[in-house]
């Protein structure tokens, strides 16, 4: 149990276009999902917290108009990178916190999406 | 603020020998601590977690970690390394509000 999927697994786009990444919890409900960014050979940096039915909260330094997050249901959150530029190229990872049955802060991670902006 | 420091960026061991990955934490309250593993082109997998129950935490694949409050440490160990243990390992602390703060990571290589 506790499987999280991401789609697509990798994407290449032209500079100036927008890219949408989906994060789904496949076998549980998640009121909270998180989006991370990981540069090569580096650690994960939390970008934003996605809350079902409400606005996402962004970490300091993350442009909310650049990285649009929508959490429309208890199993789906999307991250849209708007007007992408080469510096947005990165590995984007989502995680989900189970709605019930967890007494700790355990998060279940998706496999990640590799974004390359040309 | 809650944070973790992984003391080794790279650890190399021979197959069959013990593995030790060191992690120190900084927290203003009793933290939740985790170790995650990331294999190439795969998602992060939870190895184990500490939640103020037992100080010695057993995880998957033979890994365990010991929470030592006096040393503010949460080191990860495995008695006998396997080739499949080659991966990136992250020590993680909960920052509150269910947010996680990741250490810089330790790359483990296993020599045959």
CSV table of N, CA, C and O in Angstrom, one decimal, chain A residues 9-116:
chain,number,residue,atom,x,y,z
A,9,UNK,N,7.0,10.8,-16.4
A,9,UNK,CA,8.2,10.5,-15.7
A,9,UNK,C,9.4,11.4,-16.2
A,9,UNK,O,10.3,11.6,-15.4
A,10,UNK,N,9.3,11.8,-17.4
A,10,UNK,CA,10.2,12.7,-17.9
A,10,UNK,C,9.5,13.5,-19.1
A,10,UNK,O,8.6,13.1,-19.7
A,11,UNK,N,10.0,14.8,-19.2
A,11,UNK,CA,9.4,15.6,-20.2
A,11,UNK,C,10.5,16.6,-20.7
A,11,UNK,O,11.3,17.1,-19.9
A,12,UNK,N,10.4,16.9,-22.0
A,12,UNK,CA,11.3,17.9,-22.6
A,12,UNK,C,10.4,18.9,-23.3
A,12,UNK,O,9.5,18.5,-24.0
A,13,UNK,N,10.7,20.2,-23.0
A,13,UNK,CA,9.8,21.2,-23.6
A,13,UNK,C,10.7,22.4,-24.0
A,13,UNK,O,11.9,22.5,-23.6
A,14,UNK,N,10.1,23.2,-24.8
A,14,UNK,CA,10.8,24.4,-25.3
A,14,UNK,C,10.6,25.5,-24.3
A,14,UNK,O,9.6,25.6,-23.6
A,15,UNK,N,11.6,26.4,-24.3
A,15,UNK,CA,11.6,27.5,-23.4
A,15,UNK,C,10.3,28.4,-23.7
A,15,UNK,O,10.0,28.6,-24.9
A,16,UNK,N,9.6,28.8,-22.7
A,16,UNK,CA,8.4,29.6,-22.8
A,16,UNK,C,7.1,28.9,-22.8
A,16,UNK,O,6.1,29.5,-22.6
A,17,UNK,N,7.2,27.6,-22.8
A,17,UNK,CA,6.0,26.7,-22.8
A,17,UNK,C,5.7,26.4,-21.3
A,17,UNK,O,6.6,26.5,-20.4
A,18,UNK,N,4.5,25.8,-21.1
A,18,UNK,CA,4.1,25.4,-19.7
A,18,UNK,C,4.1,23.9,-19.7
A,18,UNK,O,3.7,23.2,-20.7
A,19,UNK,N,4.4,23.4,-18.5
A,19,UNK,CA,4.4,21.9,-18.4
A,19,UNK,C,3.6,21.5,-17.1
A,19,UNK,O,3.8,22.1,-16.1
A,20,UNK,N,2.7,20.6,-17.2
A,20,UNK,CA,1.9,20.1,-16.1
A,20,UNK,C,2.4,18.7,-15.6
A,20,UNK,O,2.6,17.8,-16.4
A,21,UNK,N,2.6,18.6,-14.3
A,21,UNK,CA,3.1,17.3,-13.7
A,21,UNK,C,2.0,16.9,-12.8
A,21,UNK,O,1.5,17.7,-11.9
A,22,UNK,N,1.6,15.6,-12.9
A,22,UNK,CA,0.6,15.1,-12.0
A,22,UNK,C,1.2,14.2,-10.9
A,22,UNK,O,2.1,13.4,-11.2
A,23,UNK,N,0.6,14.3,-9.8
A,23,UNK,CA,1.0,13.4,-8.6
A,23,UNK,C,-0.3,12.8,-8.1
A,23,UNK,O,-1.3,13.5,-7.7
A,24,UNK,N,-0.3,11.4,-8.1
A,24,UNK,CA,-1.5,10.7,-7.6
A,24,UNK,C,-1.2,9.7,-6.5
A,24,UNK,O,-0.2,9.0,-6.6
A,25,UNK,N,-2.0,9.7,-5.5
A,25,UNK,CA,-1.9,8.7,-4.5
A,25,UNK,C,-2.9,7.6,-4.9
A,25,UNK,O,-4.1,7.8,-5.1
A,26,UNK,N,-2.3,6.4,-5.2
A,26,UNK,CA,-3.1,5.3,-5.9
A,26,UNK,C,-4.0,4.5,-4.9
A,26,UNK,O,-5.0,4.0,-5.4
A,27,UNK,N,-3.6,4.3,-3.7
A,27,UNK,CA,-4.4,3.5,-2.9
A,27,UNK,C,-4.7,4.1,-1.5
A,27,UNK,O,-5.0,3.3,-0.5
A,28,UNK,N,-4.6,5.4,-1.4
A,28,UNK,CA,-5.0,6.0,-0.2
A,28,UNK,C,-5.4,7.5,-0.5
A,28,UNK,O,-5.1,8.0,-1.6
A,29,UNK,N,-6.0,8.1,0.5
A,29,UNK,CA,-6.4,9.5,0.3
A,29,UNK,C,-5.4,10.4,1.0
A,29,UNK,O,-4.9,10.1,2.1
A,30,UNK,N,-5.1,11.5,0.4
A,30,UNK,CA,-4.1,12.4,0.9
A,30,UNK,C,-4.6,13.8,0.9
A,30,UNK,O,-4.9,14.4,-0.2
A,31,UNK,N,-4.9,14.3,2.1
A,31,UNK,CA,-5.3,15.7,2.2
A,31,UNK,C,-4.1,16.7,1.9
A,31,UNK,O,-4.3,17.8,1.5
A,32,UNK,N,-2.9,16.2,2.1
A,32,UNK,CA,-1.8,17.0,1.9
A,32,UNK,C,-0.8,16.3,1.0
A,32,UNK,O,-0.4,15.2,1.3
A,33,UNK,N,-0.3,17.1,0.1
A,33,UNK,CA,0.8,16.6,-0.8
A,33,UNK,C,1.9,17.7,-0.8
A,33,UNK,O,1.6,18.9,-0.6
A,34,UNK,N,3.0,17.3,-1.1
A,34,UNK,CA,4.2,18.2,-1.1
A,34,UNK,C,4.9,18.1,-2.4
A,34,UNK,O,5.0,17.0,-3.0
A,35,UNK,N,5.5,19.2,-2.8
A,35,UNK,CA,6.3,19.2,-4.1
A,35,UNK,C,7.7,19.6,-3.7
A,35,UNK,O,7.9,20.6,-3.0
A,36,UNK,N,8.6,18.8,-4.2
A,36,UNK,CA,10.0,19.0,-4.0
A,36,UNK,C,10.8,19.2,-5.3
A,36,UNK,O,10.3,18.8,-6.4
A,37,UNK,N,11.9,19.8,-5.2
A,37,UNK,CA,12.8,20.0,-6.4
A,37,UNK,C,14.2,19.4,-6.0
A,37,UNK,O,14.6,19.7,-4.9
A,38,UNK,N,14.8,18.7,-6.9
A,38,UNK,CA,16.1,18.1,-6.6
A,38,UNK,C,17.0,18.4,-7.8
A,38,UNK,O,16.7,17.9,-8.9
A,39,UNK,N,18.0,19.1,-7.6
A,39,UNK,CA,19.1,19.4,-8.6
A,39,UNK,C,20.0,18.2,-8.6
A,39,UNK,O,20.2,17.5,-7.6
A,40,UNK,N,20.7,18.0,-9.7
A,40,UNK,CA,21.7,16.8,-9.8
A,40,UNK,C,22.6,16.8,-8.6
A,40,UNK,O,23.2,17.8,-8.2
A,41,UNK,N,22.8,15.7,-8.0
A,41,UNK,CA,23.7,15.4,-6.9
A,41,UNK,C,23.4,16.3,-5.7
A,41,UNK,O,24.3,16.5,-4.8
A,42,UNK,N,22.2,16.8,-5.6
A,42,UNK,CA,21.8,17.6,-4.4
A,42,UNK,C,20.6,17.0,-3.7
A,42,UNK,O,20.0,16.0,-4.2
A,43,UNK,N,20.3,17.6,-2.6
A,43,UNK,CA,19.2,17.1,-1.8
A,43,UNK,C,17.9,17.6,-2.3
A,43,UNK,O,17.8,18.4,-3.2
A,44,UNK,N,16.8,17.2,-1.7
A,44,UNK,CA,15.5,17.6,-2.0
A,44,UNK,C,15.2,19.0,-1.3
A,44,UNK,O,15.5,19.1,-0.1
A,45,UNK,N,14.6,19.9,-2.0
A,45,UNK,CA,14.2,21.2,-1.4
A,45,UNK,C,12.7,21.3,-1.5
A,45,UNK,O,12.1,21.2,-2.6
A,46,UNK,N,12.0,21.5,-0.4
A,46,UNK,CA,10.6,21.6,-0.4
A,46,UNK,C,10.2,22.9,-1.1
A,46,UNK,O,10.7,24.0,-0.8
A,47,UNK,N,9.3,22.8,-2.1
A,47,UNK,CA,8.8,23.9,-2.8
A,47,UNK,C,7.5,24.5,-2.2
A,47,UNK,O,7.3,25.7,-2.0
A,48,UNK,N,6.6,23.5,-2.0
A,48,UNK,CA,5.3,24.0,-1.6
A,48,UNK,C,4.5,22.8,-1.0
A,48,UNK,O,4.8,21.7,-1.2
A,49,UNK,N,3.5,23.2,-0.2
A,49,UNK,CA,2.6,22.2,0.4
A,49,UNK,C,1.2,22.4,-0.3
A,49,UNK,O,0.7,23.5,-0.4
A,50,UNK,N,0.7,21.3,-0.8
A,50,UNK,CA,-0.6,21.3,-1.6
A,50,UNK,C,-1.7,20.8,-0.7
A,50,UNK,O,-1.6,19.6,-0.2
A,51,UNK,N,-2.7,21.6,-0.4
A,51,UNK,CA,-3.8,21.2,0.5
A,51,UNK,C,-5.0,21.0,-0.4
A,51,UNK,O,-5.4,21.9,-1.1
A,52,UNK,N,-5.7,19.9,-0.2
A,52,UNK,CA,-6.9,19.6,-0.9
A,52,UNK,C,-8.0,20.6,-0.6
A,52,UNK,O,-8.3,20.9,0.6
A,53,UNK,N,-8.5,21.3,-1.6
A,53,UNK,CA,-9.6,22.2,-1.5
A,53,UNK,C,-9.2,23.6,-1.0
A,53,UNK,O,-10.0,24.4,-0.8
A,54,UNK,N,-7.9,23.9,-0.9
A,54,UNK,CA,-7.5,25.2,-0.5
A,54,UNK,C,-6.2,25.6,-1.3
A,54,UNK,O,-5.6,24.7,-2.0
A,55,UNK,N,-5.8,26.8,-1.1
A,55,UNK,CA,-4.6,27.2,-1.8
A,55,UNK,C,-3.3,26.6,-1.3
A,55,UNK,O,-3.2,26.3,-0.1
A,56,UNK,N,-2.4,26.4,-2.2
A,56,UNK,CA,-1.1,25.9,-1.8
A,56,UNK,C,-0.3,26.9,-1.0
A,56,UNK,O,-0.5,28.1,-1.2
A,57,UNK,N,0.6,26.4,-0.1
A,57,UNK,CA,1.5,27.3,0.6
A,57,UNK,C,2.9,27.1,0.1
A,57,UNK,O,3.3,25.9,0.0
A,58,UNK,N,3.6,28.2,-0.2
A,58,UNK,CA,4.9,28.1,-0.9
A,58,UNK,C,6.0,28.4,0.1
A,58,UNK,O,5.8,29.2,1.0
A,59,UNK,N,7.1,27.7,-0.1
A,59,UNK,CA,8.3,28.0,0.7
A,59,UNK,C,8.9,29.4,0.3
A,59,UNK,O,8.7,29.8,-0.9
A,60,UNK,N,9.6,29.9,1.2
A,60,UNK,CA,10.3,31.2,0.8
A,60,UNK,C,11.2,31.1,-0.4
A,60,UNK,O,11.9,30.1,-0.5
A,61,UNK,N,11.0,32.0,-1.3
A,61,UNK,CA,11.9,32.0,-2.5
A,61,UNK,C,11.3,31.3,-3.7
A,61,UNK,O,11.8,31.3,-4.8
A,62,UNK,N,10.1,30.6,-3.5
A,62,UNK,CA,9.5,29.9,-4.6
A,62,UNK,C,8.4,30.8,-5.1
A,62,UNK,O,7.5,31.2,-4.4
A,63,UNK,N,8.4,31.0,-6.5
A,63,UNK,CA,7.4,31.9,-7.1
A,63,UNK,C,6.1,31.2,-7.3
A,63,UNK,O,6.0,30.2,-8.1
A,64,UNK,N,5.1,31.6,-6.7
A,64,UNK,CA,3.8,30.9,-6.8
A,64,UNK,C,3.2,31.1,-8.2
A,64,UNK,O,2.4,30.3,-8.6
A,65,UNK,N,3.5,32.2,-8.8
A,65,UNK,CA,3.0,32.4,-10.2
A,65,UNK,C,3.7,31.6,-11.2
A,65,UNK,O,3.2,31.4,-12.3
A,66,UNK,N,4.9,31.2,-10.8
A,66,UNK,CA,5.7,30.4,-11.7
A,66,UNK,C,5.4,28.9,-11.6
A,66,UNK,O,5.3,28.1,-12.6
A,67,UNK,N,5.1,28.5,-10.4
A,67,UNK,CA,4.8,27.1,-10.1
A,67,UNK,C,3.4,27.0,-9.5
A,67,UNK,O,3.2,27.1,-8.3
A,68,UNK,N,2.5,26.7,-10.4
A,68,UNK,CA,1.1,26.7,-10.0
A,68,UNK,C,0.7,25.3,-9.5
A,68,UNK,O,1.0,24.3,-10.2
A,69,UNK,N,0.1,25.3,-8.4
A,69,UNK,CA,-0.3,24.0,-7.8
A,69,UNK,C,-1.8,23.9,-7.6
A,69,UNK,O,-2.4,24.9,-7.1
A,70,UNK,N,-2.4,22.8,-8.0
A,70,UNK,CA,-3.8,22.6,-7.8
A,70,UNK,C,-4.0,21.2,-7.2
A,70,UNK,O,-3.4,20.2,-7.6
A,71,UNK,N,-4.8,21.2,-6.1
A,71,UNK,CA,-5.1,19.9,-5.4
A,71,UNK,C,-6.6,19.7,-5.4
A,71,UNK,O,-7.3,20.0,-4.5
A,72,UNK,N,-7.0,19.2,-6.6
A,72,UNK,CA,-8.5,19.2,-6.8
A,72,UNK,C,-9.2,18.1,-6.1
A,72,UNK,O,-10.4,18.1,-5.9
A,73,UNK,N,-8.5,17.0,-5.8
A,73,UNK,CA,-9.2,15.9,-5.1
A,73,UNK,C,-8.2,15.3,-4.1
A,73,UNK,O,-7.1,15.7,-3.9
A,74,UNK,N,-8.7,14.3,-3.3
A,74,UNK,CA,-7.9,13.7,-2.3
A,74,UNK,C,-6.9,12.7,-2.8
A,74,UNK,O,-6.1,12.2,-2.0
A,75,UNK,N,-6.8,12.6,-4.1
A,75,UNK,CA,-5.8,11.7,-4.7
A,75,UNK,C,-5.0,12.3,-5.8
A,75,UNK,O,-4.1,11.6,-6.4
A,76,UNK,N,-5.2,13.6,-6.1
A,76,UNK,CA,-4.5,14.2,-7.2
A,76,UNK,C,-4.1,15.6,-6.9
A,76,UNK,O,-4.8,16.5,-6.4
A,77,UNK,N,-2.8,15.9,-7.1
A,77,UNK,CA,-2.2,17.2,-7.1
A,77,UNK,C,-1.5,17.5,-8.4
A,77,UNK,O,-0.8,16.5,-8.9
A,78,UNK,N,-1.5,18.7,-8.9
A,78,UNK,CA,-0.8,18.9,-10.1
A,78,UNK,C,0.1,20.2,-9.9
A,78,UNK,O,-0.2,21.1,-9.2
A,79,UNK,N,1.3,20.1,-10.5
A,79,UNK,CA,2.2,21.2,-10.5
A,79,UNK,C,2.4,21.6,-12.0
A,79,UNK,O,2.8,20.8,-12.8
A,80,UNK,N,2.1,22.9,-12.2
A,80,UNK,CA,2.3,23.4,-13.6
A,80,UNK,C,3.5,24.4,-13.5
A,80,UNK,O,3.4,25.4,-12.8
A,81,UNK,N,4.5,24.2,-14.3
A,81,UNK,CA,5.6,25.1,-14.5
A,81,UNK,C,5.3,26.0,-15.6
A,81,UNK,O,5.2,25.5,-16.8
A,82,UNK,N,5.0,27.2,-15.3
A,82,UNK,CA,4.6,28.2,-16.4
A,82,UNK,C,5.8,28.9,-17.0
A,82,UNK,O,6.7,29.2,-16.3
A,83,UNK,N,5.6,29.1,-18.3
A,83,UNK,CA,6.7,29.8,-19.1
A,83,UNK,C,8.1,29.3,-18.6
A,83,UNK,O,8.9,30.0,-18.1
A,84,UNK,N,8.2,28.0,-18.9
A,84,UNK,CA,9.5,27.4,-18.4
A,84,UNK,C,10.7,27.9,-19.1
A,84,UNK,O,10.7,28.2,-20.3
A,85,UNK,N,11.8,27.9,-18.4
A,85,UNK,CA,13.1,28.3,-18.9
A,85,UNK,C,14.1,27.3,-18.5
A,85,UNK,O,13.9,26.5,-17.6
A,86,UNK,N,15.3,27.3,-19.2
A,86,UNK,CA,16.3,26.3,-18.9
A,86,UNK,C,16.6,26.1,-17.4
A,86,UNK,O,16.9,25.0,-17.0
A,87,UNK,N,16.6,27.2,-16.7
A,87,UNK,CA,16.9,27.1,-15.2
A,87,UNK,C,15.9,26.4,-14.4
A,87,UNK,O,16.1,26.0,-13.3
A,88,UNK,N,14.7,26.1,-15.0
A,88,UNK,CA,13.7,25.3,-14.4
A,88,UNK,C,13.9,23.8,-14.6
A,88,UNK,O,13.2,23.0,-13.9
A,89,UNK,N,14.9,23.5,-15.4
A,89,UNK,CA,15.2,22.1,-15.6
A,89,UNK,C,15.6,21.5,-14.3
A,89,UNK,O,16.5,22.0,-13.6
A,90,UNK,N,15.0,20.4,-13.9
A,90,UNK,CA,15.3,19.8,-12.6
A,90,UNK,C,14.5,18.5,-12.5
A,90,UNK,O,13.8,18.1,-13.4
A,91,UNK,N,14.7,17.8,-11.3
A,91,UNK,CA,13.9,16.6,-11.0
A,91,UNK,C,12.8,17.1,-10.0
A,91,UNK,O,13.2,17.6,-8.9
A,92,UNK,N,11.6,16.9,-10.3
A,92,UNK,CA,10.5,17.3,-9.4
A,92,UNK,C,9.9,16.1,-8.8
A,92,UNK,O,9.5,15.1,-9.5
A,93,UNK,N,9.8,16.1,-7.5
A,93,UNK,CA,9.3,14.9,-6.8
A,93,UNK,C,8.1,15.4,-5.9
A,93,UNK,O,8.1,16.4,-5.3
A,94,UNK,N,7.1,14.6,-5.9
A,94,UNK,CA,5.9,14.8,-5.0
A,94,UNK,C,5.9,13.8,-3.9
A,94,UNK,O,6.4,12.7,-4.0
A,95,UNK,N,5.2,14.1,-2.9
A,95,UNK,CA,5.0,13.2,-1.8
A,95,UNK,C,3.6,13.4,-1.3
A,95,UNK,O,3.0,14.5,-1.5
A,96,UNK,N,3.0,12.4,-0.6
A,96,UNK,CA,1.7,12.5,-0.1
A,96,UNK,C,1.6,12.0,1.4
A,96,UNK,O,2.3,11.0,1.7
A,97,UNK,N,0.9,12.7,2.1
A,97,UNK,CA,0.7,12.3,3.5
A,97,UNK,C,-0.7,11.6,3.6
A,97,UNK,O,-1.7,12.2,3.2
A,98,UNK,N,-0.7,10.4,4.2
A,98,UNK,CA,-2.0,9.7,4.3
A,98,UNK,C,-3.0,10.4,5.2
A,98,UNK,O,-2.6,11.0,6.2
A,99,UNK,N,-4.2,10.3,4.8
A,99,UNK,CA,-5.3,11.0,5.5
A,99,UNK,C,-5.5,10.4,6.9
A,99,UNK,O,-5.6,11.1,7.9
A,100,UNK,N,-5.5,9.1,6.9
A,100,UNK,CA,-5.8,8.5,8.2
A,100,UNK,C,-4.8,7.3,8.4
A,100,UNK,O,-4.2,6.8,7.4
A,101,UNK,N,-4.7,6.9,9.6
A,101,UNK,CA,-3.8,5.7,9.9
A,101,UNK,C,-2.4,6.0,10.1
A,101,UNK,O,-1.6,5.1,10.4
A,102,UNK,N,-2.0,7.3,10.1
A,102,UNK,CA,-0.6,7.6,10.4
A,102,UNK,C,-0.6,8.5,11.6
A,102,UNK,O,-1.3,9.5,11.7
A,103,UNK,N,0.3,8.1,12.6
A,103,UNK,CA,0.4,9.0,13.7
A,103,UNK,C,1.7,9.8,13.7
A,103,UNK,O,2.1,10.5,14.5
A,104,UNK,N,2.4,9.6,12.6
A,104,UNK,CA,3.7,10.4,12.4
A,104,UNK,C,3.6,11.1,11.1
A,104,UNK,O,2.6,11.1,10.4
A,105,UNK,N,4.7,11.8,10.8
A,105,UNK,CA,4.7,12.6,9.6
A,105,UNK,C,5.2,11.8,8.4
A,105,UNK,O,5.9,12.4,7.5
A,106,UNK,N,4.9,10.6,8.3
A,106,UNK,CA,5.4,9.8,7.2
A,106,UNK,C,4.8,10.3,5.9
A,106,UNK,O,3.6,10.5,5.7
A,107,UNK,N,5.7,10.5,4.9
A,107,UNK,CA,5.3,10.9,3.6
A,107,UNK,C,5.7,9.8,2.6
A,107,UNK,O,6.8,9.1,2.8
A,108,UNK,N,4.9,9.6,1.6
A,108,UNK,CA,5.1,8.6,0.6
A,108,UNK,C,5.5,9.3,-0.7
A,108,UNK,O,4.7,10.2,-1.1
A,109,UNK,N,6.6,8.9,-1.3
A,109,UNK,CA,7.1,9.7,-2.4
A,109,UNK,C,6.8,9.1,-3.7
A,109,UNK,O,6.8,7.8,-3.9
A,110,UNK,N,6.6,9.9,-4.7
A,110,UNK,CA,6.5,9.5,-6.1
A,110,UNK,C,7.8,9.3,-6.7
A,110,UNK,O,8.9,9.6,-6.1
A,111,UNK,N,7.9,8.7,-7.9
A,111,UNK,CA,9.2,8.4,-8.5
A,111,UNK,C,9.9,9.6,-9.1
A,111,UNK,O,11.0,9.4,-9.5
A,112,UNK,N,9.2,10.7,-9.2
A,112,UNK,CA,9.8,11.9,-9.7
A,112,UNK,C,9.6,12.1,-11.2
A,112,UNK,O,9.2,11.2,-11.9
A,113,UNK,N,9.7,13.4,-11.6
A,113,UNK,CA,9.6,13.8,-13.0
A,113,UNK,C,10.8,14.6,-13.4
A,113,UNK,O,11.1,15.6,-12.8
A,114,UNK,N,11.5,14.1,-14.4
A,114,UNK,CA,12.6,14.8,-14.9
A,114,UNK,C,12.2,15.8,-16.0
A,114,UNK,O,11.6,15.5,-17.0
A,115,UNK,N,12.4,17.1,-15.7
A,115,UNK,CA,12.0,18.2,-16.7
A,115,UNK,C,13.3,18.8,-17.3
A,115,UNK,O,14.2,19.2,-16.5
A,116,UNK,N,13.3,18.8,-18.6
A,116,UNK,CA,14.4,19.4,-19.3
A,116,UNK,C,13.8,20.5,-20.2
A,116,UNK,O,12.9,20.2,-21.0
